[in-house]
């Protein structure tokens, strides 16, 4: 089991900056994020867009801000569990918590900080009969390890860049690759669209256009995919893996069931320290709400600083906290 | 006045009237009218959580631009009458149109 002082759920800009503020007060952090990379909305939705309202930066590219935050917190050596969604929260007799993830990672901590933003980014699921029944049994929404698809019959669905990119990549690995797209053209990167068309012409992939996958079947594991064309004609063919690639959409997820006061997908907090109605659980950044709340990065940074002052008393109950500027001591690391 | 109709996820229709000359997108009007749509990106055509289906008046609307079409392509339930409501300006082109909210209910 991982042991830390503060377990931060969400590695968006606010969760990341909280590590810095916690570190100044000698509190260790472990961050968990459902996405495979840090940076939250900045890295997932708008990495190449400039942000104009970060104090001290007239303009900064979103991904650069995330990279800078990572550099700023590196001296505090935070732990990361990425690509896993937080599922469970269990209060211990002494008031501490054990946080668990979908992949059974367990983190023991004194304080839980929810910096979950808009919630977990989850795959958009198409309407396919039996889809959820075959999740993990042939159906997956991302390609984690392409080697697992070697010599298999793989069906991809979607028309965006990731569907095109994976089709091209898997054409060299899988036994058979089929790409199903509802339209008759691709609007992803023209270069990738051309490559996919060329692979289809050479017979190296199957391209099924103007069609949707409508149902899947199998005996325990995926075996068959049924595709319905615009003219309503149906075709069924054999497949071992189906990968629908329709991007991600945020969902509040399991946090909604933790007994916190939640209104319109946001957690109510006390503005004095951003604590929730449950002891030792704080909520900062886009996920919280209070009168006058603004969903801005700089507001989340402020909340992180105040939260740490309060969390300190749970992590170091026998110590007195005295406020110091970083200009006095520099950045004291562990 | 510009009038159009919005159908929610339960199939209920509501007429909406907006004074002419107001510089708003359909997404902004939907949010202001308390429809539950995420519109995560605030109208940049990069989140697709403001997806609507145009049940009437599609041809009168200005053609979608590349960014909108690219984004619609990433949706599993988009069709030829799909649009991103943040890319539709409220002007005479939406007069008489019927829009159905297609984006998933946020939870
Ligand atoms: C297009 C766009 C432009 C923007 N421009 C600006 C701007 O110019 N200036 C500005 O200040 N703000 C801007 N924002 C808003 C800004 O991005 C947010 O305020 C900021 O990202 C909030 O940070 P956060 O750390 O609270 O949450 P997020 O960035 O949303 O990160 C939360 C993280 O928590 C993870 N998570 C949630 N639940 C779980 C769980 N159960 N288990 C594991 N992980 C979980 C998510 O995967 C996510 O990575 C913009 C937003 C968008 C979409
Ligand atoms: S609000 Fe994001 S695409 Fe329309």
Coordinates of C-alpha atoms and ligand atoms in Angstrom, one line a residue:
Chain A
X1 CA 0.0 0.0 0.0
X2 CA 1.2 3.5 -0.8
X3 CA 1.4 5.8 2.2
X4 CA 1.4 9.6 2.0
X5 CA 0.1 12.7 3.8
X6 CA -2.3 14.0 1.2
X7 CA -3.9 12.0 -1.6
X8 CA -4.9 14.3 -4.4
X9 CA -7.6 13.1 -6.8
X10 CA -7.0 14.8 -10.1
X11 CA -3.7 15.8 -11.6
X12 CA -5.0 18.9 -13.4
X13 CA -3.3 22.3 -12.9
X14 CA -4.9 22.8 -9.5
X15 CA -4.0 19.3 -8.1
X16 CA -0.5 19.8 -9.4
X17 CA -0.1 23.2 -7.7
X18 CA -1.5 21.8 -4.5
X19 CA 1.6 19.6 -4.3
X20 CA 3.8 22.7 -4.2
X21 CA 1.8 24.4 -1.5
X22 CA 1.7 21.2 0.5
X23 CA 5.4 20.7 0.0
X24 CA 6.2 24.1 1.5
X25 CA 4.4 22.9 4.6
X26 CA 6.3 19.6 4.6
X27 CA 3.4 17.5 3.5
X28 CA 3.9 14.7 1.0
X29 CA 1.5 14.1 -1.8
X30 CA 0.3 11.3 -4.1
X31 CA -1.8 12.2 -7.1
X32 CA -4.2 9.9 -8.9
X33 CA -5.6 10.6 -12.4
X34 CA -7.8 8.6 -14.6
X35 CA -6.1 10.0 -17.7
X36 CA -2.7 8.5 -18.7
X37 CA -1.1 12.0 -18.5
X38 CA -1.1 14.9 -16.1
X39 CA -2.5 18.3 -16.8
X40 CA -6.3 17.8 -16.7
X41 CA -8.3 19.9 -19.1
X42 CA -5.2 21.7 -20.3
X43 CA -3.5 18.6 -21.6
X44 CA -6.6 16.7 -22.6
X45 CA -8.8 19.5 -24.3
X46 CA -6.6 22.4 -25.2
X47 CA -2.9 21.7 -25.0
X48 CA -1.9 24.1 -27.8
X49 CA -4.1 27.1 -26.8
X50 CA -2.6 30.1 -25.2
X51 CA -3.9 31.2 -21.7
X52 CA -3.8 34.9 -21.0
X53 CA -4.8 35.2 -17.4
X54 CA -2.1 33.4 -15.4
X55 CA -0.4 36.1 -13.3
X56 CA 3.1 36.9 -14.5
X57 CA 2.6 35.3 -17.9
X58 CA 1.1 37.6 -20.5
X59 CA 0.4 34.5 -22.5
X60 CA 1.3 30.9 -21.9
X61 CA 0.5 27.8 -23.9
X62 CA -1.6 25.3 -21.8
X63 CA 0.8 22.4 -22.1
X64 CA 3.7 24.7 -21.2
X65 CA 1.9 25.7 -18.1
X66 CA 1.5 22.0 -17.2
X67 CA 5.2 21.3 -17.9
X68 CA 6.2 24.3 -15.7
X69 CA 4.0 23.1 -12.9
X70 CA 5.6 19.7 -13.1
X71 CA 9.1 21.4 -12.9
X72 CA 7.9 23.5 -10.0
X73 CA 6.7 20.5 -7.9
X74 CA 9.6 18.1 -8.9
X75 CA 11.6 19.0 -5.7
X76 CA 8.8 17.6 -3.6
X77 CA 8.9 14.3 -5.3
X78 CA 5.1 13.5 -5.5
X79 CA 3.9 10.0 -6.3
X80 CA 1.7 9.5 -9.3
X81 CA -0.9 6.9 -10.2
X82 CA -2.0 7.6 -13.7
X83 CA -4.5 5.9 -16.0
X84 CA -6.6 4.7 -12.9
X85 CA -9.9 6.1 -11.7
X86 CA -10.5 6.6 -8.0
X87 CA -13.4 4.4 -7.0
X88 CA -13.4 3.9 -3.2
X89 CA -12.8 5.8 -0.1
X90 CA -12.7 4.2 3.3
X91 CA -12.4 6.1 6.6
X92 CA -10.1 4.4 9.2
X93 CA -10.7 4.5 12.9
X94 CA -8.0 7.1 13.5
X95 CA -9.6 9.5 10.9
X96 CA -7.2 8.7 8.1
X97 CA -8.4 7.4 4.7
X98 CA -7.7 4.6 2.3
X99 CA -8.3 5.6 -1.3
X100 CA -8.6 2.9 -3.9
X101 CA -8.6 2.9 -7.7
X102 CA -10.2 0.8 -10.4
X103 CA -7.0 -1.2 -10.7
X104 CA -6.9 -1.9 -6.9
X105 CA -4.1 0.6 -6.1
X106 CA -4.6 1.6 -2.5
X107 CA -3.3 4.8 -0.9
X108 CA -3.3 5.5 2.8
X109 CA -3.4 9.2 3.6
X110 CA -4.3 11.6 6.4
X111 CA -6.1 14.0 4.1
X112 CA -8.0 13.6 0.8
X113 CA -8.0 16.5 -1.6
X114 CA -10.5 16.3 -4.5
X115 CA -9.2 18.3 -7.5
X116 CA -11.3 16.4 -9.9
X117 CA -12.2 19.3 -12.2
X118 CA -15.1 18.4 -14.4
X119 CA -14.9 14.8 -13.3
X120 CA -13.3 11.8 -15.0
X121 CA -12.8 11.9 -18.7
X122 CA -14.5 8.8 -19.9
X123 CA -14.8 7.3 -23.4
X124 CA -17.9 8.3 -25.4
X125 CA -19.7 5.1 -26.0
X126 CA -21.6 4.4 -29.2
X127 CA -25.0 2.8 -29.1
X128 CA -24.2 -0.9 -29.8
X129 CA -26.2 -3.8 -28.6
X130 CA -24.2 -5.8 -26.0
X131 CA -21.4 -3.3 -25.9
X132 CA -21.0 -3.2 -22.1
X133 CA -21.3 -7.0 -21.9
X134 CA -18.1 -7.4 -23.8
X135 CA -16.0 -4.6 -22.1
X136 CA -12.7 -6.2 -21.2
X137 CA -13.7 -9.2 -23.2
X138 CA -12.7 -7.9 -26.6
X139 CA -14.2 -4.4 -26.3
X140 CA -11.9 -1.6 -25.2
X141 CA -11.9 2.2 -25.7
X142 CA -8.2 2.8 -26.0
X143 CA -5.2 0.9 -27.2
X144 CA -3.0 0.5 -24.1
X145 CA -0.7 -2.2 -25.4
X146 CA -0.8 -2.8 -29.2
X147 CA 1.2 -6.0 -28.8
X148 CA -2.0 -7.6 -27.3
X149 CA -3.6 -7.0 -30.8
X150 CA -0.9 -8.8 -32.7
X151 CA -2.4 -11.4 -35.1
X152 CA -5.9 -10.6 -34.0
X153 CA -8.9 -9.5 -36.0
X154 CA -9.4 -5.9 -34.9
X155 CA -12.4 -3.6 -35.7
X156 CA -12.0 0.1 -35.1
X157 CA -14.9 2.6 -35.1
X158 CA -14.8 6.3 -35.5
X159 CA -13.7 9.0 -37.9
X160 CA -11.4 11.2 -35.9
X161 CA -7.6 11.3 -35.8
X162 CA -7.2 8.6 -33.3
X163 CA -9.3 6.1 -35.3
X164 CA -7.2 6.9 -38.4
X165 CA -3.9 6.8 -36.6
X166 CA -4.6 3.4 -34.9
X167 CA -5.9 1.9 -38.1
X168 CA -2.6 2.8 -39.8
X169 CA -0.5 1.5 -36.9
X170 CA -2.4 -1.7 -36.4
X171 CA -2.4 -2.5 -40.1
X172 CA 1.2 -3.6 -39.6
X173 CA 0.5 -5.7 -36.5
X174 CA -3.0 -7.2 -36.5
X175 CA -4.1 -10.1 -38.6
X176 CA -7.0 -8.1 -40.0
X177 CA -8.0 -4.5 -39.5
X178 CA -11.5 -3.1 -40.2
X179 CA -12.4 0.5 -39.8
X180 CA -16.1 1.4 -39.6
X181 CA -17.1 5.0 -40.1
X182 CA -20.6 6.5 -40.3
X183 CA -19.7 9.0 -43.1
X184 CA -18.2 8.5 -46.6
X185 CA -15.1 10.7 -46.0
X186 CA -12.6 11.4 -43.2
X187 CA -12.0 14.8 -41.8
X188 CA -9.0 13.9 -39.7
X189 CA -5.5 14.9 -40.7
X190 CA -5.5 14.7 -44.6
X191 CA -2.3 12.8 -44.6
X192 CA -3.7 10.1 -42.3
X193 CA -7.0 10.0 -44.3
X194 CA -4.9 9.4 -47.5
X195 CA -2.9 6.7 -45.9
X196 CA -6.0 4.9 -44.7
X197 CA -7.5 5.1 -48.2
X198 CA -4.3 3.7 -49.7
X199 CA -4.2 0.8 -47.2
X200 CA -7.8 0.0 -48.2
X201 CA -6.9 0.1 -51.9
X202 CA -4.1 -2.3 -51.3
X203 CA -6.4 -4.6 -49.5
X204 CA -4.4 -4.3 -46.3
X205 CA -7.4 -3.1 -44.3
X206 CA -11.2 -3.2 -44.7
X207 CA -12.9 0.1 -44.9
X208 CA -16.6 0.2 -44.2
X209 CA -18.0 3.6 -44.8
X210 CA -21.5 5.1 -44.4
X211 CA -22.1 2.5 -41.7
X212 CA -22.5 2.0 -38.0
X213 CA -21.7 -0.9 -35.8
X214 CA -25.1 -1.9 -34.3
X215 CA -24.5 -5.0 -32.4
X216 CA -21.8 -7.4 -31.2
X217 CA -21.9 -11.0 -30.1
X218 CA -19.8 -13.8 -28.8
X219 CA -19.5 -16.6 -26.4
X220 CA -17.9 -15.0 -23.3
X221 CA -15.4 -13.2 -25.6
X222 CA -16.2 -11.0 -28.6
X223 CA -16.6 -13.0 -31.8
X224 CA -18.9 -11.2 -34.2
X225 CA -19.6 -7.6 -35.2
X226 CA -22.7 -6.5 -37.1
X227 CA -22.6 -3.4 -39.2
X228 CA -25.7 -1.6 -40.5
X229 CA -25.2 0.6 -43.6
X230 CA -27.1 3.8 -44.4
X231 CA -29.4 1.8 -46.7
X232 CA -30.2 -0.4 -43.6
X233 CA -28.5 -3.5 -45.1
X234 CA -26.7 -5.5 -42.4
X235 CA -23.4 -7.4 -42.5
X236 CA -22.0 -9.6 -39.8
X237 CA -18.3 -10.6 -39.7
X238 CA -15.8 -12.3 -37.3
X239 CA -13.8 -10.1 -35.0
X240 CA -11.7 -10.6 -31.8
X241 CA -11.4 -7.0 -30.7
X242 CA -13.5 -3.9 -31.1
X243 CA -12.1 -0.5 -30.3
X244 CA -14.7 2.4 -30.5
X245 CA -12.7 5.7 -30.7
X246 CA -15.0 8.6 -30.2
X247 CA -13.1 10.7 -27.8
X248 CA -13.7 11.4 -24.1
X249 CA -16.3 13.2 -22.2
X250 CA -16.2 14.2 -18.5
X251 CA -18.4 12.4 -15.9
X252 CA -18.5 13.1 -12.1
X253 CA -18.3 9.3 -11.5
X254 CA -17.8 7.6 -8.1
X255 CA -17.1 10.8 -6.1
X256 CA -20.9 11.5 -6.3
X257 CA -21.5 8.6 -3.8
X258 CA -19.1 9.7 -1.0
X259 CA -21.7 11.5 1.1
X260 CA -20.4 15.0 0.1
X261 CA -22.9 17.8 -0.4
X262 CA -23.1 18.1 -4.2
X263 CA -25.1 20.5 -6.3
X264 CA -25.1 20.4 -10.2
X265 CA -22.0 18.1 -10.2
X266 CA -20.0 20.5 -7.9
X267 CA -19.0 19.9 -4.3
X268 CA -20.0 22.5 -1.7
X269 CA -17.1 23.8 0.3
X270 CA -16.3 26.2 3.2
X271 CA -14.6 29.2 1.7
X272 CA -12.3 29.6 4.7
X273 CA -10.3 26.5 3.9
X274 CA -12.2 24.6 1.0
X275 CA -13.1 21.8 3.3
X276 CA -16.2 19.7 2.4
X277 CA -18.9 18.5 4.8
X278 CA -16.8 15.4 5.5
X279 CA -13.9 15.8 7.8
X280 CA -10.4 15.7 6.2
X281 CA -11.8 15.9 2.7
X282 CA -11.2 19.0 0.8
X283 CA -12.3 20.0 -2.7
X284 CA -10.4 22.6 -4.8
X285 CA -10.5 23.8 -8.4
X286 CA -13.3 23.4 -10.9
X287 CA -15.0 20.6 -8.9
X288 CA -16.1 22.8 -6.0
X289 CA -18.7 25.5 -5.6
X290 CA -19.4 28.4 -3.3
X291 CA -21.0 31.8 -3.7
X292 CA -19.1 33.7 -6.4
X293 CA -17.1 30.7 -7.6
X294 CA -15.2 31.2 -10.8
X295 CA -13.8 28.2 -12.7
X296 CA -10.4 29.7 -13.4
X297 CA -7.0 28.3 -12.9
X298 CA -5.8 31.1 -10.7
X299 CA -8.8 30.7 -8.4
X300 CA -7.9 27.0 -8.1
X301 CA -4.3 28.0 -7.2
X302 CA -5.6 30.2 -4.4
X303 CA -7.9 27.5 -3.1
X304 CA -4.9 25.1 -3.0
X305 CA -2.9 27.5 -0.9
X306 CA -5.6 28.0 1.7
X307 CA -6.5 24.3 1.8
X308 CA -3.0 23.4 2.7
X309 CA -2.9 25.7 5.7
X310 CA -6.0 23.8 7.0
X311 CA -4.8 20.3 6.0
X312 CA -1.6 20.9 7.9
X313 CA -3.4 20.5 11.2
X314 CA -4.6 17.0 10.3
X315 CA -1.2 15.9 9.0
X316 CA 1.0 17.5 11.7
X317 CA -1.5 17.8 14.7
X318 CA 1.3 18.4 17.2
X319 CA 3.0 21.2 15.3
X320 CA 2.2 24.9 15.2
X321 CA 2.0 26.4 11.7
X322 CA 3.8 29.7 11.1
X323 CA 3.4 31.5 7.8
X324 CA 6.6 32.2 5.8
X325 CA 7.2 33.6 2.3
X326 CA 9.1 31.4 -0.1
X327 CA 11.5 34.4 -0.4
X328 CA 12.6 33.7 3.2
X329 CA 13.5 30.0 3.1
X330 CA 13.5 29.3 -0.6
X331 CA 11.8 26.1 -1.5
X332 CA 12.7 23.6 1.3
X333 CA 12.5 20.1 -0.1
X334 CA 12.2 16.8 1.8
Chain B
X1 CA -37.9 38.7 -32.9
X2 CA -36.3 35.5 -33.9
X3 CA -38.2 32.4 -32.9
X4 CA -37.2 28.8 -32.9
X5 CA -38.0 25.6 -31.0
X6 CA -35.9 23.5 -28.8
X7 CA -36.7 19.8 -28.1
X8 CA -35.2 18.4 -24.9
X9 CA -33.9 14.9 -24.3
X10 CA -37.5 13.8 -23.2
X11 CA -39.0 15.0 -26.5
X12 CA -40.6 18.1 -24.9
X13 CA -40.7 21.2 -27.1
X14 CA -40.4 24.8 -26.0
X15 CA -40.6 27.9 -28.3
X16 CA -37.8 30.4 -27.7
X17 CA -37.9 34.0 -28.8
X18 CA -34.8 36.2 -29.0
X19 CA -34.7 39.9 -30.0
X20 CA -32.8 40.5 -33.2
X21 CA -29.2 41.8 -33.2
X22 CA -28.2 39.9 -30.0
X23 CA -24.7 38.4 -30.5
X24 CA -25.2 35.0 -28.9
X25 CA -24.7 31.4 -30.1
X26 CA -27.4 28.8 -29.8
X27 CA -25.3 27.1 -27.1
X28 CA -25.3 30.3 -25.0
X29 CA -29.1 30.6 -25.4
X30 CA -29.6 26.9 -24.4
X31 CA -27.5 27.4 -21.3
X32 CA -29.3 30.6 -20.4
X33 CA -32.6 28.8 -20.8
X34 CA -31.4 26.2 -18.2
X35 CA -31.0 23.3 -20.6
X36 CA -28.4 20.9 -19.2
X37 CA -25.6 20.9 -21.6
X38 CA -21.9 20.8 -20.6
X39 CA -20.4 23.0 -23.3
X40 CA -17.1 22.3 -21.7
X41 CA -14.9 24.3 -24.1
X42 CA -17.1 27.4 -23.9
X43 CA -17.7 27.5 -27.7
X44 CA -14.3 26.7 -29.2
X45 CA -15.7 23.7 -31.1
X46 CA -13.3 21.3 -29.3
X47 CA -15.5 19.4 -26.9
X48 CA -18.6 18.5 -28.8
X49 CA -20.7 18.5 -25.6
X50 CA -23.2 21.0 -27.2
X51 CA -24.3 18.7 -30.0
X52 CA -27.8 19.3 -31.4
X53 CA -29.8 17.8 -34.2
X54 CA -31.5 20.2 -36.6
X55 CA -35.0 18.8 -37.1
X56 CA -36.1 21.7 -39.2
X57 CA -34.3 24.5 -41.0
X58 CA -30.9 22.9 -41.6
X59 CA -30.6 24.3 -45.1
X60 CA -31.1 27.9 -44.0
X61 CA -28.2 27.7 -41.6
X62 CA -24.7 28.8 -42.8
X63 CA -22.5 25.8 -43.7
X64 CA -20.5 24.3 -40.9
X65 CA -16.8 25.2 -40.9
X66 CA -14.0 22.7 -40.9
X67 CA -13.4 22.8 -37.1
X68 CA -17.1 21.9 -36.5
X69 CA -17.2 19.1 -39.0
X70 CA -13.9 17.7 -37.6
X71 CA -15.5 17.6 -34.1
X72 CA -18.8 16.1 -35.3
X73 CA -16.8 13.3 -36.9
X74 CA -15.6 12.2 -33.5
X75 CA -19.1 11.7 -32.2
X76 CA -20.7 8.2 -32.2
X77 CA -24.2 9.5 -32.7
X78 CA -23.7 12.4 -35.2
X79 CA -25.6 12.4 -38.5
X80 CA -26.0 14.6 -41.5
X81 CA -28.3 16.9 -39.6
X82 CA -26.0 17.3 -36.6
X83 CA -24.5 20.6 -35.6
X84 CA -22.5 22.1 -32.7
X85 CA -24.8 24.6 -31.1
X86 CA -21.9 26.8 -30.1
X87 CA -21.2 27.3 -33.8
X88 CA -24.7 28.5 -34.7
X89 CA -25.3 32.2 -34.4
X90 CA -28.7 33.5 -33.4
X91 CA -29.8 35.5 -36.4
X92 CA -32.5 35.3 -39.1
X93 CA -31.1 32.0 -40.3
X94 CA -32.4 30.1 -37.2
X95 CA -35.9 31.7 -37.5
X96 CA -38.4 28.8 -37.5
X97 CA -35.8 26.1 -36.9
X98 CA -36.3 23.1 -34.6
X99 CA -33.3 21.9 -32.6
X100 CA -33.2 18.7 -30.6
X101 CA -30.6 18.4 -27.8
X102 CA -28.4 15.4 -28.6
X103 CA -25.5 15.8 -26.3
X104 CA -25.5 13.4 -23.3
X105 CA -27.0 14.6 -20.0
X106 CA -24.1 15.6 -17.8
X107 CA -23.7 13.6 -14.6
Ligands
LIG1 C1 -11.1 25.2 -23.8 C2 -10.8 25.7 -22.5 C3 -10.2 26.9 -22.3 C4 -9.9 27.4 -21.0 N1 -9.3 28.5 -20.8 C5 -8.9 29.0 -19.6 C6 -8.2 30.2 -19.4 O1 -7.9 30.9 -20.4 N2 -7.9 30.6 -18.1 C7 -8.3 29.8 -17.0 O2 -8.0 30.2 -15.9 N3 -9.0 28.7 -17.2 C8 -9.4 28.3 -18.4 N4 -10.1 27.1 -18.6 C9 -10.6 26.4 -17.4 C10 -9.4 25.6 -16.8 O3 -8.9 24.7 -17.7 C11 -10.0 24.9 -15.5 O4 -10.4 25.9 -14.6 C12 -8.9 24.1 -14.9 O5 -8.5 23.0 -15.8 C13 -9.4 23.4 -13.6 O6 -8.3 22.7 -13.1 P1 -8.6 21.5 -12.1 O7 -7.2 21.0 -11.8 O8 -9.5 21.9 -11.1 O9 -9.4 20.4 -13.0 P2 -9.1 19.6 -14.4 O10 -8.2 20.4 -15.2 O11 -10.4 19.3 -14.9 O12 -8.4 18.3 -13.9 C14 -9.1 17.3 -13.1 C15 -8.5 16.0 -13.3 O13 -9.1 15.1 -12.4 C16 -9.2 13.8 -12.9 N5 -10.3 13.1 -12.2 C17 -11.5 13.5 -11.9 N6 -12.2 12.6 -11.2 C18 -11.3 11.5 -11.0 C19 -11.4 10.3 -10.4 N7 -12.5 9.8 -9.8 N8 -10.3 9.5 -10.5 C20 -9.2 9.9 -11.1 N9 -9.0 11.1 -11.7 C21 -10.1 11.9 -11.7 C22 -9.6 14.1 -14.4 O14 -9.2 13.0 -15.2 C23 -8.7 15.4 -14.7 O15 -7.5 15.1 -15.3 C24 -10.4 26.6 -19.9 C25 -11.0 25.4 -20.0 C26 -11.3 24.9 -21.3 C27 -12.0 23.6 -21.5
LIG2 S1 -19.2 24.1 -26.5 FE1 -17.5 22.9 -26.9 S2 -17.9 22.3 -28.9 FE2 -19.5 23.6 -28.5

